[in-house]
mmCIF file of C-alpha atoms in Angstrom:
data_model
loop_
_atom_site.group_PDB
_atom_site.id
_atom_site.type_symbol
_atom_site.label_atom_id
_atom_site.label_comp_id
_atom_site.label_asym_id
_atom_site.label_seq_id
_atom_site.Cartn_x
_atom_site.Cartn_y
_atom_site.Cartn_z
ATOM 1 C CA MET I 288 -33.222 -13.287 80.052
ATOM 2 C CA ILE I 289 -35.059 -14.907 83.239
ATOM 3 C CA THR I 290 -37.959 -13.102 84.227
ATOM 4 C CA SER I 291 -40.019 -15.664 86.178
ATOM 5 C CA GLU I 292 -39.896 -17.127 89.625
ATOM 6 C CA THR I 293 -41.332 -20.483 88.222
ATOM 7 C CA ASN I 294 -37.975 -20.913 86.214
ATOM 8 C CA LYS I 295 -36.559 -23.910 87.408
ATOM 9 C CA ASP I 296 -32.948 -22.481 87.761
ATOM 10 C CA ILE I 297 -34.661 -19.962 90.291
ATOM 11 C CA LYS I 298 -36.352 -22.522 92.119
ATOM 12 C CA LYS I 299 -33.145 -24.606 92.645
ATOM 13 C CA ILE I 300 -31.204 -21.157 93.730
ATOM 14 C CA ILE I 301 -34.216 -20.471 96.247
ATOM 15 C CA GLY I 302 -33.975 -24.088 97.566
ATOM 16 C CA LEU I 303 -30.421 -23.947 98.097
ATOM 17 C CA LEU I 304 -30.747 -20.588 100.065
ATOM 18 C CA GLU I 305 -33.496 -21.833 102.258
ATOM 19 C CA LYS I 306 -32.877 -25.536 103.269
ATOM 20 C CA SER I 307 -29.668 -27.280 104.352
ATOM 21 C CA LYS I 308 -30.890 -30.751 103.039
ATOM 22 C CA ASN I 309 -31.222 -29.207 99.443
ATOM 23 C CA ARG I 310 -27.726 -28.181 99.780
ATOM 24 C CA ARG I 311 -26.667 -31.691 100.752
ATOM 25 C CA LYS I 312 -28.860 -33.333 98.109
ATOM 26 C CA GLU I 313 -27.373 -31.205 95.306
ATOM 27 C CA ASP I 314 -23.838 -30.947 97.010
ATOM 28 C CA SER I 315 -23.890 -27.229 96.264
ATOM 29 C CA TYR I 316 -24.316 -24.042 97.895
ATOM 30 C CA VAL I 317 -24.751 -20.468 96.841
ATOM 31 C CA VAL I 318 -22.433 -17.413 96.759
ATOM 32 C CA GLU I 319 -23.373 -14.075 96.241
ATOM 33 C CA GLY I 320 -21.273 -10.739 95.629
ATOM 34 C CA LEU I 321 -18.774 -9.779 93.265
ATOM 35 C CA LYS I 322 -15.823 -9.928 95.127
ATOM 36 C CA MET I 323 -16.702 -13.527 96.431
ATOM 37 C CA VAL I 324 -17.761 -14.708 93.139
ATOM 38 C CA PHE I 325 -14.641 -13.891 91.586
ATOM 39 C CA GLU I 326 -12.504 -15.489 94.162
ATOM 40 C CA ILE I 327 -14.187 -18.903 93.755
ATOM 41 C CA PRO I 328 -11.790 -21.508 92.022
ATOM 42 C CA LYS I 329 -13.332 -21.881 88.543
ATOM 43 C CA GLU I 330 -13.290 -25.764 88.859
ATOM 44 C CA ASP I 331 -15.657 -25.412 92.075
ATOM 45 C CA ILE I 332 -18.262 -23.261 89.782
ATOM 46 C CA ARG I 333 -21.318 -24.884 88.761
ATOM 47 C CA GLU I 334 -23.467 -22.199 87.577
ATOM 48 C CA VAL I 335 -23.285 -18.132 87.684
ATOM 49 C CA TYR I 336 -26.515 -15.641 87.372
ATOM 50 C CA ILE I 337 -26.271 -12.093 86.884
ATOM 51 C CA SER I 338 -28.576 -9.220 87.038
ATOM 52 C CA LYS I 339 -29.431 -7.170 83.932
ATOM 53 C CA THR I 340 -27.743 -4.180 85.371
ATOM 54 C CA CYS I 341 -24.904 -6.234 86.615
ATOM 55 C CA TYR I 342 -24.197 -7.885 83.175
ATOM 56 C CA GLU I 343 -24.686 -4.456 81.430
ATOM 57 C CA ASN I 344 -21.815 -2.968 84.083
ATOM 58 C CA ILE I 345 -19.276 -5.573 83.454
ATOM 59 C CA ALA I 346 -20.019 -5.769 79.576
ATOM 60 C CA SER I 347 -18.980 -2.051 79.631
ATOM 61 C CA GLY I 348 -16.251 -1.994 82.051
ATOM 62 C CA ASN I 349 -18.236 -0.314 84.924
ATOM 63 C CA VAL I 350 -17.061 -2.178 87.551
ATOM 64 C CA ASP I 351 -14.127 -2.423 90.068
ATOM 65 C CA LYS I 352 -11.193 -3.858 87.823
ATOM 66 C CA ARG I 353 -9.361 -5.134 90.994
ATOM 67 C CA ILE I 354 -12.573 -7.402 91.726
ATOM 68 C CA VAL I 355 -13.666 -7.934 87.940
ATOM 69 C CA ASP I 356 -10.521 -9.147 85.926
ATOM 70 C CA VAL I 357 -12.772 -9.449 82.323
ATOM 71 C CA LYS I 358 -12.798 -7.179 79.313
ATOM 72 C CA SER I 359 -16.519 -7.856 78.523
ATOM 73 C CA PHE I 360 -19.290 -10.503 78.515
ATOM 74 C CA ASN I 361 -19.483 -10.495 74.603
ATOM 75 C CA LYS I 362 -22.626 -12.463 74.722
ATOM 76 C CA GLU I 363 -25.382 -14.131 77.222
ATOM 77 C CA GLY I 364 -23.861 -17.413 78.101
ATOM 78 C CA GLU I 365 -20.548 -17.059 77.403
ATOM 79 C CA SER I 366 -17.447 -15.146 79.038
ATOM 80 C CA GLU I 367 -13.707 -14.885 79.385
ATOM 81 C CA LEU I 368 -14.184 -16.173 82.785
ATOM 82 C CA GLY I 369 -14.124 -19.615 81.572
ATOM 83 C CA PHE I 370 -17.793 -20.589 83.003
ATOM 84 C CA PRO I 371 -21.364 -20.255 81.710
ATOM 85 C CA TYR I 372 -23.716 -17.485 82.963
ATOM 86 C CA LYS I 373 -27.459 -16.652 82.841
ATOM 87 C CA VAL I 374 -29.238 -13.024 83.001
ATOM 88 C CA ILE I 375 -31.939 -12.356 85.507
ATOM 89 C CA SER I 376 -34.106 -9.230 85.293
ATOM 90 C CA ASP I 377 -33.225 -6.949 88.083
ATOM 91 C CA ALA I 378 -36.500 -7.090 89.828
ATOM 92 C CA LEU I 379 -36.312 -11.104 90.007
ATOM 93 C CA PHE I 380 -32.922 -11.063 91.200
ATOM 94 C CA LYS I 381 -33.528 -8.671 94.116
ATOM 95 C CA LYS I 382 -36.479 -11.100 95.135
ATOM 96 C CA ILE I 383 -34.179 -14.066 95.267
ATOM 97 C CA SER I 384 -30.853 -12.218 96.872
ATOM 98 C CA ASP I 385 -30.269 -13.114 100.246
ATOM 99 C CA THR I 386 -28.779 -9.519 100.722
ATOM 100 C CA VAL I 387 -30.509 -6.178 101.686
ATOM 101 C CA THR I 388 -28.611 -4.434 98.627
ATOM 102 C CA PRO I 389 -27.624 -7.149 96.302
ATOM 103 C CA GLN I 390 -24.633 -6.403 93.629
ATOM 104 C CA GLY I 391 -26.392 -8.606 91.142
ATOM 105 C CA ILE I 392 -24.381 -11.756 90.684
ATOM 106 C CA LEU I 393 -24.320 -14.991 92.233
ATOM 107 C CA ALA I 394 -22.959 -18.441 91.857
ATOM 108 C CA ILE I 395 -23.769 -22.102 92.607
ATOM 109 C CA VAL I 396 -20.707 -23.665 93.836
ATOM 110 C CA LYS I 397 -19.580 -27.116 94.585
ATOM 111 C CA ARG I 398 -19.442 -28.252 98.339
ATOM 112 C CA LYS I 399 -16.122 -29.022 99.872
ATOM 113 C CA HIS I 400 -15.342 -32.362 101.322
ATOM 114 C CA TYR I 401 -12.494 -32.461 103.519
ATOM 115 C CA LYS I 402 -11.202 -35.137 105.730
ATOM 116 C CA LEU I 403 -10.086 -34.958 109.207
ATOM 117 C CA ASN I 404 -6.393 -35.750 108.355
ATOM 118 C CA ASP I 405 -6.641 -32.694 105.729
ATOM 119 C CA ILE I 406 -6.851 -30.481 108.499
ATOM 120 C CA LEU I 407 -4.660 -32.028 111.129
ATOM 121 C CA ASN I 408 -1.416 -32.336 108.377
ATOM 122 C CA ARG I 409 -1.851 -28.756 107.375
ATOM 123 C CA LYS I 410 0.535 -26.186 108.284
ATOM 124 C CA VAL I 411 0.082 -22.686 107.659
ATOM 125 C CA LYS I 412 2.859 -20.584 106.480
ATOM 126 C CA LYS I 413 3.623 -16.930 106.001
ATOM 127 C CA ASP I 414 7.193 -15.038 105.305
ATOM 128 C CA GLY I 415 8.144 -13.414 108.461
ATOM 129 C CA LEU I 416 5.888 -15.341 110.519
ATOM 130 C CA PRO I 417 6.555 -19.018 112.358
ATOM 131 C CA ASP I 418 4.592 -21.833 111.064
ATOM 132 C CA LYS I 419 1.500 -22.835 112.808
ATOM 133 C CA GLN I 420 -0.478 -25.977 113.291
ATOM 134 C CA VAL I 421 -3.569 -24.945 115.072
ATOM 135 C CA ILE I 422 -7.045 -26.256 114.925
ATOM 136 C CA MET I 423 -10.742 -24.756 116.218
ATOM 137 C CA ILE I 424 -13.250 -27.231 117.425
ATOM 138 C CA LEU I 425 -16.696 -25.991 117.510
ATOM 139 C CA ASP I 426 -19.126 -27.888 119.840
ATOM 140 C CA ASP I 427 -22.904 -27.306 118.893
ATOM 141 C CA LEU I 428 -21.929 -23.725 117.549
ATOM 142 C CA ARG I 429 -25.742 -22.691 116.552
ATOM 143 C CA ASP I 430 -25.511 -18.834 115.169
ATOM 144 C CA PRO I 431 -24.448 -18.401 111.421
ATOM 145 C CA GLY I 432 -22.854 -15.171 112.193
ATOM 146 C CA ASN I 433 -20.732 -16.368 114.729
ATOM 147 C CA LEU I 434 -19.809 -19.258 112.585
ATOM 148 C CA GLY I 435 -18.875 -16.733 109.699
ATOM 149 C CA THR I 436 -16.879 -14.645 111.779
ATOM 150 C CA ILE I 437 -14.518 -17.515 113.338
ATOM 151 C CA ILE I 438 -14.174 -19.119 109.888
ATOM 152 C CA ARG I 439 -12.764 -15.413 108.877
ATOM 153 C CA THR I 440 -10.924 -14.860 111.967
ATOM 154 C CA CYS I 441 -9.274 -18.473 111.330
ATOM 155 C CA GLU I 442 -7.594 -17.383 108.136
ATOM 156 C CA ALA I 443 -6.262 -14.127 109.465
ATOM 157 C CA ALA I 444 -5.019 -15.890 112.767
ATOM 158 C CA GLY I 445 -3.122 -18.643 110.479
ATOM 159 C CA VAL I 446 -5.486 -21.455 111.944
ATOM 160 C CA SER I 447 -4.888 -24.680 109.838
ATOM 161 C CA GLY I 448 -8.962 -25.835 109.904
ATOM 162 C CA ILE I 449 -12.062 -26.331 111.628
ATOM 163 C CA ILE I 450 -13.798 -29.289 113.168
ATOM 164 C CA LEU I 451 -17.569 -28.884 113.683
ATOM 165 C CA SER I 452 -19.930 -31.247 115.801
ATOM 166 C CA LYS I 453 -22.866 -32.346 113.764
ATOM 167 C CA GLU I 454 -25.170 -30.521 115.751
ATOM 168 C CA SER I 455 -23.476 -27.320 115.000
ATOM 169 C CA VAL I 456 -24.977 -24.555 112.058
ATOM 170 C CA ASP I 457 -24.796 -25.581 108.401
ATOM 171 C CA ILE I 458 -21.389 -24.110 107.249
ATOM 172 C CA TYR I 459 -23.153 -23.473 104.070
ATOM 173 C CA ASN I 460 -25.923 -21.485 105.458
ATOM 174 C CA PRO I 461 -26.168 -18.544 103.395
ATOM 175 C CA LYS I 462 -25.543 -16.191 106.322
ATOM 176 C CA VAL I 463 -22.648 -17.992 107.285
ATOM 177 C CA VAL I 464 -21.171 -17.943 103.788
ATOM 178 C CA ARG I 465 -21.702 -13.959 103.671
ATOM 179 C CA SER I 466 -19.945 -13.525 106.925
ATOM 180 C CA THR I 467 -16.890 -15.286 106.170
ATOM 181 C CA MET I 468 -16.255 -12.550 103.444
ATOM 182 C CA GLY I 469 -14.688 -15.324 101.320
ATOM 183 C CA ALA I 470 -12.876 -17.120 104.025
ATOM 184 C CA ILE I 471 -14.868 -20.232 103.189
ATOM 185 C CA LEU I 472 -13.149 -20.778 100.047
ATOM 186 C CA ARG I 473 -9.862 -21.094 101.432
ATOM 187 C CA VAL I 474 -10.352 -22.532 105.530
ATOM 188 C CA PRO I 475 -10.604 -26.211 105.160
ATOM 189 C CA PHE I 476 -13.309 -27.865 107.744
ATOM 190 C CA TYR I 477 -14.406 -30.906 108.800
ATOM 191 C CA GLU I 478 -17.948 -31.974 109.697
ATOM 192 C CA SER I 479 -17.674 -34.500 112.215
ATOM 193 C CA GLU I 480 -20.042 -37.209 112.841
ATOM 194 C CA ASP I 481 -18.945 -38.235 116.128
ATOM 195 C CA LEU I 482 -17.020 -35.260 117.848
ATOM 196 C CA LYS I 483 -15.867 -36.992 121.050
ATOM 197 C CA GLU I 484 -14.367 -39.917 118.879
ATOM 198 C CA ASP I 485 -12.703 -37.215 116.507
ATOM 199 C CA ILE I 486 -11.412 -35.514 119.955
ATOM 200 C CA LYS I 487 -9.619 -38.620 120.876
ATOM 201 C CA LYS I 488 -8.021 -39.429 117.270
ATOM 202 C CA ILE I 489 -6.725 -35.699 117.363
ATOM 203 C CA LYS I 490 -5.163 -36.220 120.700
ATOM 204 C CA GLN I 491 -3.591 -39.380 119.582
ATOM 205 C CA GLU I 492 -1.747 -36.964 116.776
ATOM 206 C CA ASN I 493 -0.313 -34.932 119.935
ATOM 207 C CA PHE I 494 -2.659 -31.931 119.713
ATOM 208 C CA LYS I 495 -2.912 -30.227 122.812
ATOM 209 C CA LEU I 496 -6.456 -29.013 123.323
ATOM 210 C CA TYR I 497 -7.618 -25.981 125.387
ATOM 211 C CA ALA I 498 -11.373 -25.523 126.132
ATOM 212 C CA ALA I 499 -12.770 -22.300 126.858
ATOM 213 C CA HIS I 500 -14.953 -22.779 129.939
ATOM 214 C CA LEU I 501 -16.027 -20.955 132.869
ATOM 215 C CA GLY I 502 -15.032 -23.506 135.099
ATOM 216 C CA GLY I 503 -11.281 -22.992 133.938
ATOM 217 C CA LYS I 504 -8.517 -22.589 136.625
ATOM 218 C CA LYS I 505 -5.972 -21.092 134.178
ATOM 219 C CA LEU I 506 -5.996 -17.784 132.291
ATOM 220 C CA TYR I 507 -5.861 -18.415 128.369
ATOM 221 C CA ASN I 508 -2.531 -16.775 128.262
ATOM 222 C CA GLU I 509 -0.967 -18.614 130.675
ATOM 223 C CA VAL I 510 -1.056 -22.306 128.943
ATOM 224 C CA LYS I 511 2.280 -23.182 127.020
ATOM 225 C CA LYS I 512 1.028 -22.926 123.440
ATOM 226 C CA ASP I 513 3.798 -24.542 121.100
ATOM 227 C CA GLY I 514 3.797 -27.482 118.666
ATOM 228 C CA ALA I 515 0.262 -28.794 117.532
ATOM 229 C CA TYR I 516 -2.708 -27.368 119.418
ATOM 230 C CA GLY I 517 -6.124 -26.228 119.373
ATOM 231 C CA PHE I 518 -9.204 -24.664 121.078
ATOM 232 C CA ILE I 519 -12.424 -25.704 121.973
ATOM 233 C CA ILE I 520 -15.561 -23.427 121.673
ATOM 234 C CA GLY I 521 -18.861 -24.423 122.772
ATOM 235 C CA ASN I 522 -22.771 -23.304 122.319
ATOM 236 C CA GLU I 523 -23.713 -19.743 122.539
ATOM 237 C CA ALA I 524 -26.405 -20.584 125.558
ATOM 238 C CA ASN I 525 -24.601 -23.623 126.995
ATOM 239 C CA GLY I 526 -20.851 -23.785 126.556
ATOM 240 C CA ILE I 527 -19.214 -26.696 125.881
ATOM 241 C CA SER I 528 -20.721 -30.024 126.356
ATOM 242 C CA ASP I 529 -19.378 -31.909 129.694
ATOM 243 C CA GLU I 530 -18.481 -35.138 127.548
ATOM 244 C CA VAL I 531 -16.154 -32.565 125.440
ATOM 245 C CA ALA I 532 -14.695 -30.577 128.186
ATOM 246 C CA ALA I 533 -13.481 -33.746 129.887
ATOM 247 C CA LEU I 534 -11.165 -34.481 126.694
ATOM 248 C CA ALA I 535 -9.569 -31.282 126.967
ATOM 249 C CA ASP I 536 -5.933 -30.873 128.076
ATOM 250 C CA GLU I 537 -6.722 -27.766 129.980
ATOM 251 C CA LEU I 538 -10.070 -25.664 130.785
ATOM 252 C CA VAL I 539 -9.057 -22.225 130.300
ATOM 253 C CA ILE I 540 -10.750 -18.624 131.086
ATOM 254 C CA ILE I 541 -10.763 -15.252 129.773
ATOM 255 C CA PRO I 542 -10.727 -12.913 132.572
ATOM 256 C CA MET I 543 -13.430 -9.965 132.385
ATOM 257 C CA TYR I 544 -14.451 -6.934 134.289
ATOM 258 C CA GLY I 545 -17.695 -5.979 135.474
ATOM 259 C CA ASN I 546 -20.903 -8.313 135.554
ATOM 260 C CA VAL I 547 -20.533 -9.939 132.304
ATOM 261 C CA GLU I 548 -20.839 -13.885 132.823
ATOM 262 C CA SER I 549 -19.735 -14.778 129.116
ATOM 263 C CA LEU I 550 -18.114 -13.682 125.928
ATOM 264 C CA ASN I 551 -19.828 -13.845 122.355
ATOM 265 C CA ALA I 552 -18.542 -17.095 120.993
ATOM 266 C CA ALA I 553 -16.990 -15.370 117.888
ATOM 267 C CA ILE I 554 -14.922 -12.818 120.127
ATOM 268 C CA ALA I 555 -13.628 -15.503 122.587
ATOM 269 C CA ALA I 556 -12.501 -17.686 119.606
ATOM 270 C CA SER I 557 -11.110 -14.682 118.398
ATOM 271 C CA ILE I 558 -9.299 -13.872 121.606
ATOM 272 C CA LEU I 559 -7.759 -17.467 121.939
ATOM 273 C CA MET I 560 -6.717 -17.405 118.299
ATOM 274 C CA PHE I 561 -4.404 -14.329 118.587
ATOM 275 C CA SER I 562 -3.532 -15.154 121.975
#
């Protein structure tokens, strides 16, 4: 059992949680919590770490069987899950955890590397609902909670994928990962090095792009949305950059009562996605 903060595994976990440059260097990120860890495709898992109490609960079957589909952990380092794990003392796990009330399990996971065409060519299908080919473009979105909520909403709304500008918050920031509630494992995303050039490529593929903008002349629900289309959401403080806004097919506005000037970015994105 690991009990020391100086252990190399613990140092690695802390480094991945604290700095995006470490996540890029290791090509890995951290997922925490029973439900999310057990949703990770096994081939994407590098390592799993479990607190002593969580280990004992799983070994004795004292865990939600809808989440943890495993009979027991027979001995440390082996499990029926198909991946190795290590046990950490409860006190140490609480120290390194990124949550207030840790569930006692975390995984180091391989980063995904999607291409732009992976998103543009993806259609979302669901029985009883029309096929969708919708994308979400995020221009300089900085708040981890907003990005996580948008990713989660994208899955619920049937969005094909997300394109982020390079100035946006790191998608593997632990606060982003946690607030996606697992959707980060399923929603494709592309981290653009040059958003303006990529938007031009997107338009060449016949996507119509609608940007949420205070200068919009049309209401968000008045524009015709059929075929392949996408929405653009901007920075929380400054909105969409002028250069990106100029590339949109239409600037749209969400009407509001009262003296509110703008909506939270995640809320605005949700309204557009479900319109």
